[in-house]
């Protein structure tokens, strides 16, 4: 028996999920919706998706559909989520859940009171390298964790229209690292101190945003941590993590585009990291959906819950406040 | 319009190809044949392959079928190939083409006189790392090639029944490296000297075979080369290549299972190479079929021709003779 | 003509300098002093040092002596320095100059008003790897520096008696990293935020000290940076730096004890970093003295001035204050 | 009590040894001889070597001298060695002992019949990385050795006058690798097959020499091995070894000039291997002399005996014969 799924929002990530789902033998993409369907009609047909619509409610009203992927803009997440819960659909929701922490708290309550499965799209938890580190930490390979370090730099800045409605660096980009910090430590965060600045491009300043940041964390379990972010690393997508503890240190380095080295007059040249998230987290995107549908099929807890989504937003909010006030902020 | 394909032989590699082809939107696996179909009936059904048969001739007689993948045991390759050419099917044939060089010469003539596309299953040419090295050599990155080195070691020896009918180390295992040597150098080989011995397991000796070898090569373009083989590397599938020339050196190192490092009391531990050929050459298997069907669609030469298959067999034969006689053998 | 030098303090570092100087053909170690000379008399003789004394003033009163190395405990630095300046000796002084920032300010004034060469023992500036990174930053290889990261972890905690009079983590250990941050950025630091905790050993808490820390920095040139410290990394002395900027990133990784790798069943094992500072910075200790004596011979500015010593102490003080208050501290 | 040593031959290697010995507290360089002493007089004085002479017999006649380093051209080794044995001096002799295997056999007999310590200058045995690999092999870390691989490429070809009197690639350059093969395997070699060619520079052909070679080895203990050589690797001195066996594989990679990496637009650039033998084997040169004088002081066997020198020459001769005949040659 196949699970029927509807995808709400056919932007880059919605289409990526749709294509990945085609190889799932127990999942059927039954419908996709987007406000603008003209440009994707050919794509929908070529992928064999039976139904496309401008109205996501057609998906929610389809009783055959078991689950929805919420890939619409963050600004409309809340509305869709409430209706989807009402309709009894399981929900996979891209991050962040909402831009308004109070709204997210409310959604949290409603989800908790329901029987639906809710998974947040923190894809990096499902990266094979990072989950191997998390597994090592959890099983005691590094002993007690002392210091957690996350390097996370994008290869290129997004366009101005994206920046404008992104929610800012902490809510848009660092939110993945905030979740990774909780994932790796197995602990909530109690205090955040953020330093941020404009070094990459003045356009960020225009939108009252930053492009470069260092965020210090204090975990409830006593460990401390640090995240550093940049909106532009010209050598590619820099995604490294490190957990240092009493028994050693686990590191996941960048995943390079190739193992080839060229030894020449001026040194040995090796390929750069995989270009950006689509290349770097290709497997992670598949694994997170696999995990979501498995949790539906086996009626188990999702591996990235609404609470994980909420906590990451709380950290993003605290970081923003810390940056504005110039002091650490307790959660 | 889709190309219809039939797969002859549903062993490990036949099934692998069938599964990979499911993601090709322009190829349809219409039928599969094997002498023993009972054990695979469920698998065939689950993959949606319309027809399964014990008789490969049902595939050859199907006029809708454009191409066949010859994945049956080497011993029956010749018979199938002749009939497939007769039936006008394009042919993708696993290596080696035959165990008998004279037979392969004959097939070579027949294929050359026909209009069919013929591709030999030297999957490693399609490995992204190795093809990047070959591309670098071809475009002059290392200048004139002087020394070509290939390390090729299996993680574990095959079972006795496999060894028995394998054709021996050179024809079964080194044949990939012989082809890689020609691929990397862009040159034929003029002389082979082989040293071989039994160090891994006495079972190889029982079948008059070896398990450890070093083979020296002289290329027509003046370069020299060396291949080393072992049937058992306990740390995994060791597949490294190196082309050294007047302007530098290109190296492709092993593809590791993970980027994770563990720094502990006794040193830094990193993961092993990907376990074996299914893991290491996962992409290569897909790329070689993509290339085969592209050459059919665009009526271009295959990237691994019958001549490439023939030359590799000639090298395997020369290596065997060299080992028996204890002297170098000219081709 | 040889420069005559006297060494004040014959502890581990004093003896190390003495031995390194034996290979300098233009420097003569004429005398060494220590409160306890009995245990080192054999060593002094074996090294061919003509004079050993319990009173450093015998060194200062020796008119033949051109320069002194101040390797006595920090607590007596000030007194020795004032007298040495008075005696017209050039001074190489181990870090920190003093524990009292006001005292260091005073020394700064006196040194600036004199003609003597004064160099602070920030040996890491002279590490070939780190100075290669600094050179790359200075010559524009990374463009504008955006983020500077320093990882600095000791392999084992010092004994309690050392901790007691160490001046605390920031003044004893991080001070090297504070200097490295200024060295790499070519900029002063304007703000420090320190997080610190006790995770390694309760003994640090007894002395009101910490053993694990993360320190965030804001540089005058707009860059931001972060240092992480631990008093115990069981895999060895972890000393890594990274300067990330608009044109790329320069990284200096740990210097390993060996290039040997062992590929085994459970992965590939590589040697740990060089054990501790004596091994890791062996060349740096020689280079810093070479630079000191060169600046005397050629009458040039030292490469690590009294101002550099003062600034690093100011940062250590700010970090301590930041930790106590739980807020960032401006310098 | 110090050992007095005389150095015969003040070329590059003789001077290198002299300078290294200055740091040995139990060895005194009492005299040095060379046919041309004018150019080195200043150097001799600056190093504090008491005596310099054009006649090596003045060294042999000096009864205070315990040992000699034979660093003169190979062509005069035999004469010097016989006289040195006659004079009762311990002998450290640069490789090869002679160019004439029969002469070397004779010297072997005379040395064996004497009480003197004789060490051949195979410095690479004393390289910390390579000796760590040898130690691992000897203590069973790789189980039974199956395949031994040595890559040995010079960064630049020697000048024509050097090539002329070098004894040829095998006797001049590969001889180090032949010794390394015996050292790593702990076994003699029974058969050699050599392939060689002219790809680097026609000047080698003028002197009836080759510049590029691959040599296959069969060891008495059953293992097989391969050496590859080039007279010119534009990326630096390429010195790598690998011992593959039943329990794993030990590899020593190149020693790079620095740990610094630069991540830029076109990839990650790392420094080249240390330039040439003086840089790469700096420590090895010191360690081999330390070992020589220790074997004199403690009356123990040298770690690189006259027999080791003889066997390496036999291998070089066999390789030359193999290249001329085009067949493998038994030893």
PDB file of N, CA, C and O in Angstrom, chain A residues 265, chain D residues 153-158 230-234 236 275-276:
ATOM      1  N   UNK A 265      53.946  22.411 -10.198  1.00  0.00           N
ATOM      2  CA  UNK A 265      55.060  23.285  -9.795  1.00  0.00           C
ATOM      3  C   UNK A 265      54.743  24.085  -8.531  1.00  0.00           C
ATOM      4  O   UNK A 265      55.595  24.274  -7.671  1.00  0.00           O
TER       5      UNK A 265
ATOM      6  N   UNK D 153      61.227   9.743  -6.878  1.00  0.00           N
ATOM      7  CA  UNK D 153      61.441  10.625  -8.030  1.00  0.00           C
ATOM      8  C   UNK D 153      62.165  11.881  -7.580  1.00  0.00           C
ATOM      9  O   UNK D 153      61.771  12.495  -6.601  1.00  0.00           O
ATOM     10  N   UNK D 154      63.195  12.232  -8.310  1.00  0.00           N
ATOM     11  CA  UNK D 154      63.957  13.442  -7.994  1.00  0.00           C
ATOM     12  C   UNK D 154      63.247  14.674  -8.549  1.00  0.00           C
ATOM     13  O   UNK D 154      62.545  14.593  -9.547  1.00  0.00           O
ATOM     14  N   UNK D 155      63.465  15.834  -7.910  1.00  0.00           N
ATOM     15  CA  UNK D 155      62.801  17.045  -8.401  1.00  0.00           C
ATOM     16  C   UNK D 155      63.452  17.595  -9.672  1.00  0.00           C
ATOM     17  O   UNK D 155      62.803  18.302 -10.432  1.00  0.00           O
ATOM     18  N   UNK D 156      64.729  17.279  -9.855  1.00  0.00           N
ATOM     19  CA  UNK D 156      65.410  17.825 -11.036  1.00  0.00           C
ATOM     20  C   UNK D 156      66.583  16.940 -11.376  1.00  0.00           C
ATOM     21  O   UNK D 156      67.201  16.325 -10.503  1.00  0.00           O
ATOM     22  N   UNK D 157      66.882  16.844 -12.664  1.00  0.00           N
ATOM     23  CA  UNK D 157      67.972  15.991 -13.125  1.00  0.00           C
ATOM     24  C   UNK D 157      69.312  16.603 -12.734  1.00  0.00           C
ATOM     25  O   UNK D 157      69.444  17.822 -12.670  1.00  0.00           O
ATOM     26  N   UNK D 158      70.300  15.765 -12.453  1.00  0.00           N
ATOM     27  CA  UNK D 158      71.632  16.277 -12.133  1.00  0.00           C
ATOM     28  C   UNK D 158      72.298  16.814 -13.402  1.00  0.00           C
ATOM     29  O   UNK D 158      71.848  16.532 -14.509  1.00  0.00           O
ATOM     30  N   UNK D 230      61.940   8.459 -11.397  1.00  0.00           N
ATOM     31  CA  UNK D 230      62.073   9.468 -12.447  1.00  0.00           C
ATOM     32  C   UNK D 230      63.142  10.454 -12.011  1.00  0.00           C
ATOM     33  O   UNK D 230      63.270  10.752 -10.819  1.00  0.00           O
ATOM     34  N   UNK D 231      63.870  10.968 -12.965  1.00  0.00           N
ATOM     35  CA  UNK D 231      64.904  11.955 -12.649  1.00  0.00           C
ATOM     36  C   UNK D 231      64.317  13.353 -12.535  1.00  0.00           C
ATOM     37  O   UNK D 231      65.024  14.283 -12.181  1.00  0.00           O
ATOM     38  N   UNK D 232      63.035  13.522 -12.824  1.00  0.00           N
ATOM     39  CA  UNK D 232      62.465  14.870 -12.733  1.00  0.00           C
ATOM     40  C   UNK D 232      60.972  14.897 -12.439  1.00  0.00           C
ATOM     41  O   UNK D 232      60.152  14.637 -13.320  1.00  0.00           O
ATOM     42  N   UNK D 233      60.644  15.242 -11.215  1.00  0.00           N
ATOM     43  CA  UNK D 233      59.243  15.467 -10.819  1.00  0.00           C
ATOM     44  C   UNK D 233      59.120  16.951 -10.506  1.00  0.00           C
ATOM     45  O   UNK D 233      59.682  17.418  -9.510  1.00  0.00           O
ATOM     46  N   UNK D 234      58.394  17.676 -11.323  1.00  0.00           N
ATOM     47  CA  UNK D 234      58.439  19.146 -11.170  1.00  0.00           C
ATOM     48  C   UNK D 234      57.791  19.626  -9.881  1.00  0.00           C
ATOM     49  O   UNK D 234      57.938  20.778  -9.505  1.00  0.00           O
ATOM     50  N   UNK D 236      58.508  18.389  -6.926  1.00  0.00           N
ATOM     51  CA  UNK D 236      59.400  18.172  -5.778  1.00  0.00           C
ATOM     52  C   UNK D 236      59.811  16.723  -5.644  1.00  0.00           C
ATOM     53  O   UNK D 236      59.484  15.874  -6.477  1.00  0.00           O
ATOM     54  N   UNK D 275      61.758  20.000  -0.876  1.00  0.00           N
ATOM     55  CA  UNK D 275      62.341  20.085  -2.208  1.00  0.00           C
ATOM     56  C   UNK D 275      63.202  18.914  -2.679  1.00  0.00           C
ATOM     57  O   UNK D 275      62.977  18.347  -3.739  1.00  0.00           O
ATOM     58  N   UNK D 276      64.210  18.545  -1.865  1.00  0.00           N
ATOM     59  CA  UNK D 276      65.118  17.503  -2.325  1.00  0.00           C
ATOM     60  C   UNK D 276      65.692  16.790  -1.100  1.00  0.00           C
ATOM     61  O   UNK D 276      65.251  17.027   0.015  1.00  0.00           O
TER      62      UNK D 276
END
